[in-house]
Structures are given as C-alpha cells and as structure tokens.
PDB file of C-alpha atoms in Angstrom:
ATOM      1  CA  UNK P   1       7.208   3.960 -21.979  1.00 44.00           C
ATOM      2  CA  UNK P   2      10.032   5.845 -23.552  1.00 44.00           C
ATOM      3  CA  UNK P   3      13.491   4.420 -23.295  1.00 40.00           C
ATOM      4  CA  UNK P   4      14.621   7.111 -21.167  1.00 48.00           C
ATOM      5  CA  UNK P   5      11.824   6.357 -18.562  1.00 78.00           C
ATOM      6  CA  UNK P   6      12.646   3.868 -15.765  1.00 96.00           C
ATOM      7  CA  UNK P   7       9.990   1.033 -15.446  1.00 97.00           C
ATOM      8  CA  UNK P   8       7.562   0.752 -12.685  1.00 98.00           C
ATOM      9  CA  UNK P   9       6.451  -2.715 -11.312  1.00 98.00           C
ATOM     10  CA  UNK P  10       3.864  -3.424  -8.628  1.00 97.00           C
ATOM     11  CA  UNK P  11       1.889  -6.272  -7.329  1.00 92.00           C
ATOM     12  CA  UNK P  12      -1.759  -6.691  -6.725  1.00 92.00           C
ATOM     13  CA  UNK P  13      -1.247  -6.060  -3.315  1.00 94.00           C
ATOM     14  CA  UNK P  14      -1.491  -2.396  -4.148  1.00 96.00           C
ATOM     15  CA  UNK P  15      -5.165  -2.836  -4.659  1.00 96.00           C
ATOM     16  CA  UNK P  16      -5.306  -0.131  -7.398  1.00 96.00           C
ATOM     17  CA  UNK P  17      -7.135  -1.162 -10.290  1.00 93.00           C
ATOM     18  CA  UNK P  18      -5.876  -2.383 -13.328  1.00 93.00           C
ATOM     19  CA  UNK P  19      -7.112   0.523 -15.480  1.00 94.00           C
ATOM     20  CA  UNK P  20      -5.250   2.977 -13.076  1.00 94.00           C
ATOM     21  CA  UNK P  21      -2.203   0.735 -13.774  1.00 96.00           C
ATOM     22  CA  UNK P  22      -2.502   0.503 -17.606  1.00 95.00           C
ATOM     23  CA  UNK P  23      -3.228   4.520 -17.630  1.00 95.00           C
ATOM     24  CA  UNK P  24      -0.100   5.161 -15.686  1.00 95.00           C
ATOM     25  CA  UNK P  25       2.181   2.500 -17.315  1.00 95.00           C
ATOM     26  CA  UNK P  26       2.774   0.715 -14.330  1.00 97.00           C
ATOM     27  CA  UNK P  27       3.506  -3.325 -15.143  1.00 96.00           C
ATOM     28  CA  UNK P  28       2.057  -5.977 -12.408  1.00 95.00           C
ATOM     29  CA  UNK P  29       3.781  -8.975 -11.672  1.00 94.00           C
ATOM     30  CA  UNK P  30       1.544 -11.635 -13.180  1.00 88.00           C
ATOM     31  CA  UNK P  31       1.603 -14.963 -11.581  1.00 83.00           C
ATOM     32  CA  UNK P  32       0.207 -16.755 -14.601  1.00 74.00           C
ATOM     33  CA  UNK P  33       3.021 -16.020 -16.564  1.00 63.00           C
ATOM     34  CA  UNK P  34       1.101 -13.805 -18.955  1.00 60.00           C
ATOM     35  CA  UNK P  35      -1.029 -16.266 -20.550  1.00 61.00           C
ATOM     36  CA  UNK P  36       1.624 -19.172 -20.077  1.00 66.00           C
ATOM     37  CA  UNK P  37       1.885 -21.670 -17.117  1.00 71.00           C
ATOM     38  CA  UNK P  38       1.823 -20.224 -13.380  1.00 66.00           C
ATOM     39  CA  UNK P  39       5.018 -19.345 -12.122  1.00 79.00           C
ATOM     40  CA  UNK P  40       6.586 -19.156  -8.564  1.00 91.00           C
ATOM     41  CA  UNK P  41       6.843 -15.591  -7.395  1.00 92.00           C
ATOM     42  CA  UNK P  42      10.445 -15.302  -7.980  1.00 94.00           C
ATOM     43  CA  UNK P  43      10.046 -16.653 -11.698  1.00 93.00           C
ATOM     44  CA  UNK P  44       7.328 -14.361 -12.600  1.00 93.00           C
ATOM     45  CA  UNK P  45       9.497 -11.053 -11.476  1.00 95.00           C
ATOM     46  CA  UNK P  46      12.532 -12.273 -13.015  1.00 96.00           C
ATOM     47  CA  UNK P  47      10.537 -12.899 -16.272  1.00 94.00           C
ATOM     48  CA  UNK P  48       9.022  -9.287 -15.972  1.00 96.00           C
ATOM     49  CA  UNK P  49      12.402  -7.806 -15.024  1.00 97.00           C
ATOM     50  CA  UNK P  50      14.010  -9.564 -18.167  1.00 97.00           C
ATOM     51  CA  UNK P  51      11.228  -8.615 -20.640  1.00 96.00           C
ATOM     52  CA  UNK P  52      11.502  -4.886 -19.365  1.00 96.00           C
ATOM     53  CA  UNK P  53      15.490  -4.961 -19.760  1.00 96.00           C
ATOM     54  CA  UNK P  54      15.176  -6.035 -23.489  1.00 96.00           C
ATOM     55  CA  UNK P  55      12.536  -3.486 -24.117  1.00 95.00           C
ATOM     56  CA  UNK P  56      15.142  -1.075 -23.041  1.00 93.00           C
ATOM     57  CA  UNK P  57      14.015  -0.435 -19.790  1.00 94.00           C
ATOM     58  CA  UNK P  58      17.378  -1.274 -17.744  1.00 94.00           C
ATOM     59  CA  UNK P  59      16.618   0.815 -14.894  1.00 97.00           C
ATOM     60  CA  UNK P  60      13.115  -0.665 -12.754  1.00 98.00           C
ATOM     61  CA  UNK P  61      11.840   0.483  -9.506  1.00 98.00           C
ATOM     62  CA  UNK P  62       9.717  -2.314  -8.002  1.00 98.00           C
ATOM     63  CA  UNK P  63       7.228  -1.795  -5.621  1.00 98.00           C
ATOM     64  CA  UNK P  64       5.808  -4.031  -2.974  1.00 97.00           C
ATOM     65  CA  UNK P  65       3.782  -4.972   0.191  1.00 97.00           C
ATOM     66  CA  UNK P  66       5.672  -5.926   3.596  1.00 96.00           C
ATOM     67  CA  UNK P  67       6.729  -9.587   3.724  1.00 93.00           C
ATOM     68  CA  UNK P  68       4.177 -10.190   6.463  1.00 91.00           C
ATOM     69  CA  UNK P  69       1.066  -9.479   3.891  1.00 92.00           C
ATOM     70  CA  UNK P  70       2.757 -10.671   0.764  1.00 88.00           C
ATOM     71  CA  UNK P  71       5.517 -13.346  -0.230  1.00 88.00           C
ATOM     72  CA  UNK P  72       6.080 -11.012  -3.255  1.00 94.00           C
ATOM     73  CA  UNK P  73       8.894  -8.539  -1.869  1.00 95.00           C
ATOM     74  CA  UNK P  74      11.190 -11.414  -1.070  1.00 95.00           C
ATOM     75  CA  UNK P  75      10.746 -12.903  -4.184  1.00 95.00           C
ATOM     76  CA  UNK P  76      11.255  -9.479  -6.136  1.00 97.00           C
ATOM     77  CA  UNK P  77      14.767  -9.316  -4.313  1.00 97.00           C
ATOM     78  CA  UNK P  78      15.835 -12.419  -5.140  1.00 97.00           C
ATOM     79  CA  UNK P  79      14.675 -11.807  -8.768  1.00 97.00           C
ATOM     80  CA  UNK P  80      16.405  -8.638  -8.632  1.00 98.00           C
ATOM     81  CA  UNK P  81      19.769  -9.868  -7.882  1.00 97.00           C
ATOM     82  CA  UNK P  82      19.304 -12.630 -10.531  1.00 97.00           C
ATOM     83  CA  UNK P  83      18.738 -10.005 -13.192  1.00 97.00           C
ATOM     84  CA  UNK P  84      21.846  -8.009 -11.843  1.00 95.00           C
ATOM     85  CA  UNK P  85      23.615  -8.269 -15.092  1.00 92.00           C
ATOM     86  CA  UNK P  86      20.963  -6.827 -17.586  1.00 96.00           C
ATOM     87  CA  UNK P  87      18.926  -4.158 -15.306  1.00 96.00           C
ATOM     88  CA  UNK P  88      19.148  -2.235 -12.238  1.00 97.00           C
ATOM     89  CA  UNK P  89      16.347  -3.220 -10.188  1.00 98.00           C
ATOM     90  CA  UNK P  90      15.295  -1.274  -6.985  1.00 98.00           C
ATOM     91  CA  UNK P  91      12.976  -3.016  -4.573  1.00 98.00           C
ATOM     92  CA  UNK P  92      11.188  -0.892  -2.321  1.00 98.00           C
ATOM     93  CA  UNK P  93       9.414  -2.416   0.689  1.00 98.00           C
ATOM     94  CA  UNK P  94       6.468  -0.263   1.678  1.00 97.00           C
ATOM     95  CA  UNK P  95       6.381  -1.931   4.833  1.00 97.00           C
ATOM     96  CA  UNK P  96       2.771  -1.754   4.777  1.00 97.00           C
ATOM     97  CA  UNK P  97       0.344  -3.310   2.452  1.00 97.00           C
ATOM     98  CA  UNK P  98      -2.857  -2.291   0.405  1.00 97.00           C
ATOM     99  CA  UNK P  99      -3.541   1.230  -0.662  1.00 97.00           C
ATOM    100  CA  UNK P 100      -0.432   2.312   1.435  1.00 98.00           C
ATOM    101  CA  UNK P 101       1.545   0.606  -1.191  1.00 98.00           C
ATOM    102  CA  UNK P 102      -0.679   2.050  -3.507  1.00 97.00           C
ATOM    103  CA  UNK P 103       0.423   5.310  -2.441  1.00 97.00           C
ATOM    104  CA  UNK P 104       3.953   4.544  -3.184  1.00 97.00           C
ATOM    105  CA  UNK P 105       3.052   3.459  -6.746  1.00 97.00           C
ATOM    106  CA  UNK P 106       1.253   6.576  -7.376  1.00 96.00           C
ATOM    107  CA  UNK P 107       4.085   8.608  -6.265  1.00 96.00           C
ATOM    108  CA  UNK P 108       6.459   6.328  -8.555  1.00 96.00           C
ATOM    109  CA  UNK P 109       4.342   7.159 -11.689  1.00 95.00           C
ATOM    110  CA  UNK P 110       4.468  10.845 -10.455  1.00 94.00           C
ATOM    111  CA  UNK P 111       8.245  11.241 -10.324  1.00 94.00           C
ATOM    112  CA  UNK P 112       8.622   9.391 -13.537  1.00 94.00           C
ATOM    113  CA  UNK P 113       5.958  11.839 -15.185  1.00 92.00           C
ATOM    114  CA  UNK P 114       8.104  14.981 -14.115  1.00 91.00           C
ATOM    115  CA  UNK P 115      11.462  12.985 -15.374  1.00 91.00           C
ATOM    116  CA  UNK P 116      12.761  13.064 -11.809  1.00 92.00           C
ATOM    117  CA  UNK P 117      16.050  10.874 -11.911  1.00 93.00           C
ATOM    118  CA  UNK P 118      15.725   7.419 -10.927  1.00 95.00           C
ATOM    119  CA  UNK P 119      18.046   7.416  -7.999  1.00 95.00           C
ATOM    120  CA  UNK P 120      15.983  10.485  -6.661  1.00 93.00           C
ATOM    121  CA  UNK P 121      12.576   8.875  -7.266  1.00 94.00           C
ATOM    122  CA  UNK P 122      13.751   5.561  -5.240  1.00 96.00           C
ATOM    123  CA  UNK P 123      15.119   7.696  -2.590  1.00 94.00           C
ATOM    124  CA  UNK P 124      11.583   9.790  -2.436  1.00 94.00           C
ATOM    125  CA  UNK P 125       9.769   6.307  -2.282  1.00 96.00           C
ATOM    126  CA  UNK P 126      11.891   4.925   0.302  1.00 96.00           C
ATOM    127  CA  UNK P 127      11.310   8.063   2.516  1.00 95.00           C
ATOM    128  CA  UNK P 128       7.806   7.715   2.011  1.00 96.00           C
ATOM    129  CA  UNK P 129       7.690   4.182   2.853  1.00 97.00           C
ATOM    130  CA  UNK P 130       9.095   4.834   6.342  1.00 96.00           C
ATOM    131  CA  UNK P 131       6.168   7.265   6.791  1.00 96.00           C
ATOM    132  CA  UNK P 132       3.212   5.491   5.527  1.00 97.00           C
ATOM    133  CA  UNK P 133       0.733   3.127   8.070  1.00 97.00           C
ATOM    134  CA  UNK P 134      -2.221   1.113   7.630  1.00 98.00           C
ATOM    135  CA  UNK P 135      -4.434   0.732   9.940  1.00 97.00           C
ATOM    136  CA  UNK P 136      -7.075  -2.387   9.523  1.00 96.00           C
ATOM    137  CA  UNK P 137     -10.212  -4.067  10.825  1.00 95.00           C
ATOM    138  CA  UNK P 138      -9.542  -7.321   9.276  1.00 94.00           C
ATOM    139  CA  UNK P 139     -12.267 -10.293   9.272  1.00 91.00           C
ATOM    140  CA  UNK P 140     -12.135 -12.705  12.347  1.00 87.00           C
ATOM    141  CA  UNK P 141      -9.980 -15.370  11.846  1.00 84.00           C
ATOM    142  CA  UNK P 142      -8.141 -13.547   8.714  1.00 88.00           C
ATOM    143  CA  UNK P 143      -4.246 -14.213   7.905  1.00 86.00           C
ATOM    144  CA  UNK P 144      -3.441 -10.763   9.098  1.00 86.00           C
ATOM    145  CA  UNK P 145      -5.724 -11.119  12.260  1.00 83.00           C
ATOM    146  CA  UNK P 146      -3.915 -14.245  12.936  1.00 75.00           C
ATOM    147  CA  UNK P 147      -0.539 -12.596  13.410  1.00 60.00           C
ATOM    148  CA  UNK P 148      -1.192 -10.929  16.462  1.00 51.00           C
ATOM    149  CA  UNK P 149       0.821 -12.046  19.527  1.00 47.00           C
ATOM    150  CA  UNK P 150      -0.724 -15.168  20.799  1.00 44.00           C
ATOM    151  CA  UNK P 151      -2.304 -15.350  23.940  1.00 43.00           C
ATOM    152  CA  UNK P 152      -0.868 -16.737  27.078  1.00 46.00           C
ATOM    153  CA  UNK P 153      -1.692 -20.456  28.298  1.00 48.00           C
ATOM    154  CA  UNK P 154      -0.462 -22.808  25.506  1.00 50.00           C
ATOM    155  CA  UNK P 155      -2.993 -24.640  23.578  1.00 49.00           C
ATOM    156  CA  UNK P 156      -5.711 -24.003  26.205  1.00 49.00           C
ATOM    157  CA  UNK P 157      -5.200 -20.224  25.887  1.00 47.00           C
ATOM    158  CA  UNK P 158      -5.188 -20.103  22.211  1.00 45.00           C
ATOM    159  CA  UNK P 159      -8.339 -22.458  22.079  1.00 46.00           C
ATOM    160  CA  UNK P 160     -10.377 -20.295  24.320  1.00 45.00           C
ATOM    161  CA  UNK P 161      -9.311 -17.169  22.356  1.00 50.00           C
ATOM    162  CA  UNK P 162     -10.531 -18.801  18.886  1.00 49.00           C
ATOM    163  CA  UNK P 163     -13.754 -19.930  20.695  1.00 47.00           C
ATOM    164  CA  UNK P 164     -14.278 -16.285  22.275  1.00 49.00           C
ATOM    165  CA  UNK P 165     -13.579 -14.746  18.759  1.00 48.00           C
ATOM    166  CA  UNK P 166     -15.964 -16.879  16.799  1.00 49.00           C
ATOM    167  CA  UNK P 167     -18.976 -16.778  19.829  1.00 47.00           C
ATOM    168  CA  UNK P 168     -18.691 -12.908  20.047  1.00 50.00           C
ATOM    169  CA  UNK P 169     -17.760 -11.818  16.549  1.00 65.00           C
ATOM    170  CA  UNK P 170     -15.186 -10.004  18.650  1.00 82.00           C
ATOM    171  CA  UNK P 171     -12.694  -8.130  16.093  1.00 90.00           C
ATOM    172  CA  UNK P 172      -9.539  -6.314  16.198  1.00 94.00           C
ATOM    173  CA  UNK P 173      -7.962  -3.172  14.912  1.00 96.00           C
ATOM    174  CA  UNK P 174      -4.220  -3.877  13.659  1.00 97.00           C
ATOM    175  CA  UNK P 175      -1.700  -1.249  12.380  1.00 96.00           C
ATOM    176  CA  UNK P 176       0.799  -2.229   9.863  1.00 96.00           C
ATOM    177  CA  UNK P 177       4.111  -0.001   9.668  1.00 96.00           C
ATOM    178  CA  UNK P 178       7.531  -0.767   9.031  1.00 96.00           C
ATOM    179  CA  UNK P 179       6.704  -4.633   8.212  1.00 95.00           C
ATOM    180  CA  UNK P 180       5.412  -5.150  11.682  1.00 95.00           C
ATOM    181  CA  UNK P 181       1.648  -5.814  12.727  1.00 94.00           C
ATOM    182  CA  UNK P 182       0.718  -4.203  16.038  1.00 94.00           C
ATOM    183  CA  UNK P 183      -2.817  -4.924  17.476  1.00 95.00           C
ATOM    184  CA  UNK P 184      -4.050  -1.732  18.719  1.00 95.00           C
ATOM    185  CA  UNK P 185      -7.608  -2.738  20.175  1.00 95.00           C
ATOM    186  CA  UNK P 186     -10.003  -5.807  20.109  1.00 93.00           C
ATOM    187  CA  UNK P 187     -13.863  -5.583  20.665  1.00 93.00           C
ATOM    188  CA  UNK P 188     -16.878  -7.276  19.552  1.00 90.00           C
ATOM    189  CA  UNK P 189     -18.436  -3.774  18.899  1.00 93.00           C
ATOM    190  CA  UNK P 190     -17.538  -2.488  15.766  1.00 91.00           C
ATOM    191  CA  UNK P 191     -18.307   1.204  16.639  1.00 92.00           C
ATOM    192  CA  UNK P 192     -15.844   1.172  19.174  1.00 94.00           C
ATOM    193  CA  UNK P 193     -12.985   0.177  16.907  1.00 95.00           C
ATOM    194  CA  UNK P 194     -13.746   2.762  14.456  1.00 94.00           C
ATOM    195  CA  UNK P 195     -13.774   5.350  17.082  1.00 94.00           C
ATOM    196  CA  UNK P 196     -10.186   3.698  18.205  1.00 95.00           C
ATOM    197  CA  UNK P 197      -8.976   3.788  14.618  1.00 96.00           C
ATOM    198  CA  UNK P 198     -10.201   7.552  14.022  1.00 95.00           C
ATOM    199  CA  UNK P 199      -8.664   8.473  17.554  1.00 94.00           C
ATOM    200  CA  UNK P 200      -5.490   6.844  16.163  1.00 96.00           C
ATOM    201  CA  UNK P 201      -5.555   8.881  12.922  1.00 97.00           C
ATOM    202  CA  UNK P 202      -6.100  12.100  14.940  1.00 95.00           C
ATOM    203  CA  UNK P 203      -3.364  11.061  17.513  1.00 95.00           C
ATOM    204  CA  UNK P 204      -0.675  10.622  13.981  1.00 96.00           C
ATOM    205  CA  UNK P 205      -2.202  14.462  12.760  1.00 96.00           C
ATOM    206  CA  UNK P 206      -1.294  15.708  16.077  1.00 95.00           C
ATOM    207  CA  UNK P 207       1.981  14.692  15.686  1.00 95.00           C
ATOM    208  CA  UNK P 208       3.025  14.701  12.100  1.00 95.00           C
ATOM    209  CA  UNK P 209       0.592  17.431  10.840  1.00 95.00           C
ATOM    210  CA  UNK P 210      -1.936  17.111   8.071  1.00 96.00           C
ATOM    211  CA  UNK P 211      -2.164  13.488   6.652  1.00 97.00           C
ATOM    212  CA  UNK P 212      -3.487  12.249   3.263  1.00 97.00           C
ATOM    213  CA  UNK P 213      -5.323   9.040   3.362  1.00 97.00           C
ATOM    214  CA  UNK P 214      -6.798   6.269   0.960  1.00 97.00           C
ATOM    215  CA  UNK P 215      -9.590   3.460   1.842  1.00 97.00           C
ATOM    216  CA  UNK P 216     -10.034  -0.130   0.855  1.00 96.00           C
ATOM    217  CA  UNK P 217     -12.862  -2.132   1.574  1.00 93.00           C
ATOM    218  CA  UNK P 218     -13.341  -5.978   0.970  1.00 92.00           C
ATOM    219  CA  UNK P 219     -17.247  -6.047   0.714  1.00 88.00           C
ATOM    220  CA  UNK P 220     -18.457  -4.124   3.663  1.00 87.00           C
ATOM    221  CA  UNK P 221     -19.821  -0.802   2.113  1.00 90.00           C
ATOM    222  CA  UNK P 222     -21.636   0.006   5.774  1.00 91.00           C
ATOM    223  CA  UNK P 223     -18.398  -0.567   8.051  1.00 92.00           C
ATOM    224  CA  UNK P 224     -16.854   1.846   5.074  1.00 93.00           C
ATOM    225  CA  UNK P 225     -19.436   4.701   5.508  1.00 94.00           C
ATOM    226  CA  UNK P 226     -19.337   4.447   9.180  1.00 94.00           C
ATOM    227  CA  UNK P 227     -15.303   4.540   9.101  1.00 94.00           C
ATOM    228  CA  UNK P 228     -15.585   7.669   6.890  1.00 93.00           C
ATOM    229  CA  UNK P 229     -18.109   9.409   9.183  1.00 93.00           C
ATOM    230  CA  UNK P 230     -15.644   8.437  12.300  1.00 93.00           C
ATOM    231  CA  UNK P 231     -12.854  10.234  10.494  1.00 92.00           C
ATOM    232  CA  UNK P 232     -14.952  13.091   9.874  1.00 91.00           C
ATOM    233  CA  UNK P 233     -15.951  13.549  13.333  1.00 90.00           C
ATOM    234  CA  UNK P 234     -12.166  14.034  14.540  1.00 89.00           C
ATOM    235  CA  UNK P 235     -12.068  17.086  12.914  1.00 88.00           C
ATOM    236  CA  UNK P 236      -8.150  15.978  11.962  1.00 91.00           C
ATOM    237  CA  UNK P 237      -6.646  17.482   8.790  1.00 94.00           C
ATOM    238  CA  UNK P 238      -6.936  14.721   6.514  1.00 95.00           C
ATOM    239  CA  UNK P 239      -7.113  14.703   3.054  1.00 95.00           C
ATOM    240  CA  UNK P 240      -8.920  11.507   1.233  1.00 94.00           C
ATOM    241  CA  UNK P 241      -7.224  10.755  -1.994  1.00 94.00           C
ATOM    242  CA  UNK P 242     -10.092   8.146  -2.505  1.00 94.00           C
ATOM    243  CA  UNK P 243     -11.488   4.648  -2.162  1.00 95.00           C
ATOM    244  CA  UNK P 244     -10.658   1.343  -3.834  1.00 95.00           C
ATOM    245  CA  UNK P 245     -12.291  -2.256  -3.834  1.00 95.00           C
ATOM    246  CA  UNK P 246      -9.598  -4.348  -2.240  1.00 95.00           C
ATOM    247  CA  UNK P 247      -8.171  -6.848  -4.887  1.00 94.00           C
ATOM    248  CA  UNK P 248      -8.187 -10.852  -4.227  1.00 92.00           C
ATOM    249  CA  UNK P 249      -4.662 -10.999  -2.858  1.00 92.00           C
ATOM    250  CA  UNK P 250      -5.391  -8.151  -0.143  1.00 94.00           C
ATOM    251  CA  UNK P 251      -8.716  -9.936   0.396  1.00 93.00           C
ATOM    252  CA  UNK P 252      -7.180 -13.103   1.120  1.00 91.00           C
ATOM    253  CA  UNK P 253      -5.070 -11.540   3.684  1.00 92.00           C
ATOM    254  CA  UNK P 254      -7.782  -9.199   5.181  1.00 93.00           C
ATOM    255  CA  UNK P 255     -10.659 -11.233   4.895  1.00 93.00           C
ATOM    256  CA  UNK P 256     -14.168 -10.490   3.460  1.00 91.00           C
ATOM    257  CA  UNK P 257     -15.509  -7.778   5.036  1.00 91.00           C
ATOM    258  CA  UNK P 258     -12.976  -5.834   6.089  1.00 93.00           C
ATOM    259  CA  UNK P 259     -11.738  -2.387   5.590  1.00 95.00           C
ATOM    260  CA  UNK P 260      -8.419  -0.554   5.661  1.00 96.00           C
ATOM    261  CA  UNK P 261      -7.265   2.933   5.737  1.00 97.00           C
ATOM    262  CA  UNK P 262      -3.757   4.111   4.550  1.00 98.00           C
ATOM    263  CA  UNK P 263      -2.325   7.589   5.975  1.00 98.00           C
ATOM    264  CA  UNK P 264       0.944   9.279   5.520  1.00 97.00           C
ATOM    265  CA  UNK P 265       1.985  12.904   6.232  1.00 96.00           C
ATOM    266  CA  UNK P 266       0.911  15.107   3.636  1.00 95.00           C
ATOM    267  CA  UNK P 267       4.855  16.199   3.893  1.00 92.00           C
ATOM    268  CA  UNK P 268       5.913  13.210   2.860  1.00 92.00           C
ATOM    269  CA  UNK P 269       3.497  11.901   0.382  1.00 94.00           C
ATOM    270  CA  UNK P 270       3.790  15.533  -1.596  1.00 90.00           C
ATOM    271  CA  UNK P 271       7.384  15.483  -1.006  1.00 76.00           C
ATOM    272  CA  UNK P 272       9.428  17.892  -3.506  1.00 68.00           C
ATOM    273  CA  UNK P 273       6.062  18.567  -5.203  1.00 64.00           C
ATOM    274  CA  UNK P 274       6.638  22.219  -5.564  1.00 57.00           C
ATOM    275  CA  UNK P 275      10.064  21.592  -7.490  1.00 60.00           C
ATOM    276  CA  UNK P 276       8.499  18.626  -9.392  1.00 59.00           C
ATOM    277  CA  UNK P 277       5.772  21.115 -10.707  1.00 49.00           C
ATOM    278  CA  UNK P 278       8.318  23.790 -11.480  1.00 48.00           C
ATOM    279  CA  UNK P 279      10.009  21.414 -13.390  1.00 46.00           C
ATOM    280  CA  UNK P 280       6.988  19.883 -15.096  1.00 41.00           C
ATOM    281  CA  UNK P 281       6.262  23.774 -16.230  1.00 37.00           C
ATOM    282  CA  UNK P 282       9.944  23.967 -17.447  1.00 41.00           C
ATOM    283  CA  UNK P 283       8.944  20.773 -19.940  1.00 38.00           C
ATOM    284  CA  UNK P 284       5.796  22.222 -21.120  1.00 33.00           C
ATOM    285  CA  UNK P 285       3.700  20.719 -18.286  1.00 30.00           C
ATOM    286  CA  UNK P 286       1.063  23.368 -17.086  1.00 27.00           C
ATOM    287  CA  UNK P 287      -2.247  23.426 -15.410  1.00 31.00           C
ATOM    288  CA  UNK P 288      -3.549  22.696 -11.686  1.00 31.00           C
ATOM    289  CA  UNK P 289      -2.146  20.230  -9.617  1.00 36.00           C
ATOM    290  CA  UNK P 290      -5.174  17.888 -10.056  1.00 39.00           C
ATOM    291  CA  UNK P 291      -4.817  18.243 -13.916  1.00 35.00           C
ATOM    292  CA  UNK P 292      -1.230  17.448 -13.908  1.00 34.00           C
ATOM    293  CA  UNK P 293      -1.985  14.340 -11.620  1.00 36.00           C
ATOM    294  CA  UNK P 294      -4.353  13.147 -14.012  1.00 37.00           C
ATOM    295  CA  UNK P 295      -1.896  13.232 -16.919  1.00 31.00           C
ATOM    296  CA  UNK P 296       0.450  11.488 -14.684  1.00 33.00           C
ATOM    297  CA  UNK P 297      -1.863   8.555 -14.082  1.00 30.00           C
TER     298      UNK P 297
END
C-alpha cells in the first residue's frame, strides 16, 4: 500500500479467503500475535493499528461483524481509542456477519482502488452497513440459534424446546441486521425453510429493487444447492457475487452444516459506482467493470 492510501482491517468473520484479502491488501486481525503469544481481541487490534501507523498508514478503516456475532467490533472500538494519538481509526460495524461483512470489505478495497477520500469511503461503508442483511439457517444448538427469544414457561419451557429440537431436528431461519437477530421461521422441513428464505428475499427485492447477494456454507453442499435453486425460482432480480466456505469463527457461530445468504440493494452496494469508474478512467484505469473489480481485489 502506498502512503497516501488508507489501510483496511477486518477479521475472519467476513469469511473472505486469505487469498482475496492478500490480493486486496486488506489486513486481518490476528489473535495469535502474528506468530507470538495469543492476544486478547483488544490487544491484537491495538498492535495491528500501531504497526500500520508506524508504516505510514495513519488512516485506518476497520470493518467487523456485529457484536452479537463477534466480540471483535467492541475490542476494535476500544483499541481505536487507545491509538487516537497515532492513527485515525474508524470502526465500521456491518450490523451483520459472514459474507454480509465481506461485502463491506470488498467495497472498502474498491473505494481505495479508486482513490476515494477516506471520509467519503467511511460514509459509503456505513451507508451500506445500514442496508445489508444476513439470512441464515444455522445448525440446531449453534450460538446464533441460541440467541432467539427464550420460550415461555421458564426452565420447563426451555427444556421442552431443547428436547423438541433434538428429537425432530427442527431448525430456524434467522435474520441478522442492524446488530439484531430475529427468528423468521422454525420448521423441521429444510425445504420449507428454504422456501421461506427465498420468499423473504423476494419481498426485499419488491421493496428495495434489484439486489446483490453472496453465499456462505459450512459444509452442507446439498442445502447450498437447494438454496440456490430456491432463489432462482423466486424470479427476483438478485445478482450473486459468489459463494465462499465459511471460516472457522463463522462456523463456530453458525454451526457445522449451516448456510447463510447476504443481500443488499444494488443501489447501496454499487453506491457512486458510475462516478468511481469515471474517476478511475481519469487516473488511467480502463476496462470493463469486471476487469476493474479484478484489479481492485
């Protein structure tokens, strides 16, 4: 990264592969202390911000998943305050997780590629964070599934609900947006949940217009393929950016065998894209949008 560029930081909950992050010059927070002793989240973030500042990157945008999914966003905010004298660190909370956070990381890299001013880039990322959603089918008993509203009836009601989940294989469909987890549906029929998810996507598309999406799976290729088919059958205007394998922190939260879909209005995801492409042409960046995106990442 050149000195004039702002640095971009993320954590593994964005589910973007390391090869992508390296190509896009995005620096992940490492809790192993980059080969040293294991650090707590705040110490790891502070060490990274100070090392970037020492390398000449005194403006940093740090993109993280919602606190209900990952503790790193709170740690990043505290570390940013600790580093206020050496770097201007802006922590952007996606309000979501997994590939929804990955969308923000991708946009941050593209803003920097087109020399968008730091303040404008942060504003664009915060605007996207307010519109992005994650729809997930976590594994029964996973941390995300456990965040649903507790059933009535005290200990007996909770025990009954837990037993029903184990016996029937009942799963839930959850929405993670604006930092809140909402249970949209519950069923032991996977196909019914996938139809409900696809219907939710169609409803958002009807309200918000064309969407972009991204998929993450944690080892359930069958459900992933079924979800892709259900989305096609909705006939909604949804452009898929790609599919990734959920990394360990997301799999820990969602559970093995889970799938997740991030969606955002195209207008929010491609915010100011026309002006960015124009700016890129002035700076000698030419070619199709896909070619430019390849260069950016």
